[in-house]
Amino acid sequence: MARYCEYSDNELVDLLKSGDRLSFTEIYNRYWSLMYAQVYKMLRDEEETKDVIQEIFSNLWIKAGDIKSSHNLGGLLYAAARNKVLNILEKSRVRSDYAKSIAAFVTYTDPETLDKLDEKRLILIIEQEIQRLPPKMREIFELSRKDDLSHKEIAKRLNLSDQTVKKQVQNALKIIKPRINQMGLSMVILFIFR
């Protein structure tokens, strides 16, 4: 009796269509790493890639009866992966575009016309990022941005050099901005922090 690793893709598909679990296992073993490499190259996210691969193979098992034996199995799996990745990227782009449009609205609209709940939510997100800063950096940053003190005033109050204060504020912005940008709220930081 032939081992499954010796079967062609078409033979494995025929067995898969009849509900043969070992043929599914062989297809999985044969294509998992190749599919993973292709999807990861497009997404650059390990967990999301694993989720995509899991979904592709789950659908292969569930919809095995719909596969035509004449299909190129590798091509079929690659097409499924590409379509899934494109859907993910499109949803991500739509979310990002929506967040950017909200940020632009916040930036270019008179604050009094903003929906107060959205404004509070944005301020809360930024406040959470500020609270994650190291304690001394946070103190300096808050004195600069919330109390509107100059670097010289902060330096005098905290017995530091002007240069140290300036560097701490710059470092805080370097930490906060990328986090805000990741949330698609890049323009909001300009609105909140001038």
XYZ file of C-alpha atoms in Angstrom:
194
model
C 0.000 0.000 0.000
C 1.424 3.382 -1.042
C 2.230 5.949 1.596
C 0.379 9.256 1.366
C 3.597 11.191 0.775
C 3.939 9.284 -2.510
C 0.520 10.358 -3.805
C 0.189 13.165 -6.328
C -1.792 16.279 -5.422
C -4.661 15.126 -7.636
C -4.785 11.756 -5.876
C -4.766 13.472 -2.504
C -7.593 15.799 -3.591
C -9.683 12.811 -4.711
C -9.150 11.157 -1.322
C -9.838 14.437 0.485
C -13.158 14.792 -1.330
C -14.194 11.410 0.043
C -13.441 12.596 3.603
C -10.041 10.935 3.984
C -8.347 12.647 6.954
C -4.892 11.285 6.194
C -4.952 12.908 2.762
C -5.780 16.218 4.462
C -2.859 15.717 6.862
C -0.518 15.052 3.927
C -1.737 18.165 2.069
C -1.298 20.183 5.250
C 2.246 18.884 5.804
C 3.134 19.368 2.154
C 1.917 22.958 1.871
C 1.901 24.528 5.363
C 5.422 25.962 5.383
C 5.203 27.169 1.778
C 1.859 28.877 2.465
C 3.166 30.344 5.710
C 6.193 31.850 3.936
C 4.013 33.372 1.199
C 1.448 34.872 3.581
C 4.053 36.136 6.040
C 5.870 37.892 3.183
C 2.661 39.841 2.511
C 1.475 40.510 6.085
C 4.704 40.637 8.136
C 2.737 39.561 11.204
C 3.299 36.101 12.675
C -0.029 35.692 14.506
C -2.111 37.074 11.656
C -0.253 34.798 9.228
C -1.007 31.743 11.378
C -4.681 32.757 11.515
C -4.828 33.058 7.721
C -3.176 29.661 7.208
C -5.515 28.063 9.746
C -8.539 29.500 7.952
C -7.308 28.382 4.528
C -6.800 24.786 5.655
C -10.081 24.754 7.591
C -11.901 25.908 4.453
C -10.061 23.286 2.409
C -11.418 20.555 4.677
C -14.932 22.015 4.886
C -15.242 22.723 1.149
C -13.322 19.705 -0.126
C -16.353 18.498 -2.067
C -16.291 21.650 -4.217
C -12.716 21.144 -5.443
C -12.299 19.902 -8.994
C -9.676 17.160 -9.272
C -8.185 18.959 -12.248
C -7.328 22.038 -10.126
C -3.707 22.751 -9.344
C -3.796 22.288 -5.558
C -0.815 24.562 -4.888
C -2.326 27.267 -7.109
C -5.700 26.870 -5.411
C -4.173 27.275 -1.944
C -2.050 30.228 -3.051
C -5.089 31.961 -4.617
C -7.060 31.431 -1.385
C -4.176 32.885 0.631
C -3.766 35.866 -1.688
C -7.504 36.640 -1.583
C -7.595 36.381 2.199
C -4.559 38.666 2.560
C -6.035 41.198 0.125
C -9.259 41.232 2.177
C -7.282 41.812 5.373
C -5.241 44.600 3.797
C -8.358 46.236 2.347
C -10.125 46.177 5.723
C -7.008 47.549 7.376
C -6.747 50.314 4.763
C -10.414 51.213 5.194
C -9.966 51.381 8.989
C -6.824 53.448 8.573
C -8.497 55.801 6.076
C -11.458 56.200 8.442
C -9.178 56.953 11.399
C -7.210 59.446 9.305
C -10.376 61.185 8.162
C -11.507 61.450 11.796
C -8.085 62.821 12.742
C -8.216 65.340 9.911
C -11.696 66.373 11.011
C -10.469 66.843 14.574
C -7.484 68.846 13.345
C -9.336 71.200 11.022
C -12.595 71.652 12.896
C -13.328 74.193 15.587
C -13.104 72.196 18.855
C -16.524 73.423 19.956
C -18.138 71.605 17.043
C -16.543 68.276 17.918
C -18.626 65.507 19.345
C -17.619 65.671 23.012
C -17.534 61.888 23.422
C -15.068 61.468 20.550
C -12.948 64.312 21.837
C -12.837 62.770 25.312
C -11.930 59.381 23.856
C -9.042 60.836 21.841
C -7.745 62.735 24.858
C -8.031 59.566 26.959
C -5.970 57.571 24.436
C -3.258 60.225 24.413
C -3.355 60.506 28.208
C -2.837 56.745 28.493
C 0.233 57.043 26.286
C 1.583 59.868 28.454
C 1.043 57.779 31.607
C 3.204 55.014 30.108
C 6.223 57.313 29.941
C 8.984 56.887 32.551
C 8.075 58.972 35.644
C 10.650 61.779 35.267
C 10.056 62.095 31.533
C 6.297 62.176 32.126
C 6.645 64.912 34.750
C 8.738 67.082 32.421
C 6.430 66.434 29.473
C 3.313 67.327 31.466
C 4.892 70.523 32.749
C 5.745 71.448 29.171
C 2.471 70.517 27.486
C -0.170 70.729 30.195
C 1.189 73.519 32.386
C 2.628 75.314 29.352
C 5.967 75.998 31.064
C 9.069 76.822 29.030
C 12.093 74.543 29.114
C 13.895 77.145 31.222
C 11.013 77.296 33.760
C 10.880 73.504 34.012
C 14.666 73.287 34.404
C 14.581 75.818 37.236
C 11.636 74.110 38.957
C 13.212 70.617 38.774
C 16.824 71.736 39.220
C 17.851 70.418 35.786
C 19.642 71.878 32.798
C 17.640 73.397 29.933
C 19.243 70.844 27.618
C 18.059 67.920 29.788
C 14.505 69.247 29.766
C 14.564 69.773 26.006
C 15.920 66.253 25.439
C 13.291 64.692 27.741
C 10.444 66.453 25.895
C 11.867 65.342 22.539
C 12.231 61.757 23.789
C 8.656 61.769 25.092
C 7.382 62.878 21.685
C 9.497 60.193 19.994
C 7.794 57.592 22.199
C 4.233 58.929 21.975
C 4.031 59.843 18.272
C 4.638 56.327 16.862
C 2.035 54.868 19.230
C -0.504 57.470 18.159
C 0.439 56.926 14.495
C -0.179 53.190 14.897
C -3.739 54.003 15.887
C -4.179 56.127 12.768
C -4.420 59.280 14.840
C -1.229 60.935 13.622
C -2.818 64.346 13.130
C -4.412 64.326 16.562
C -1.053 64.681 18.276
C -0.615 67.982 16.469
C -4.045 69.080 17.657
C -3.498 68.094 21.280
C 0.193 68.906 21.638
C 0.562 71.835 19.185
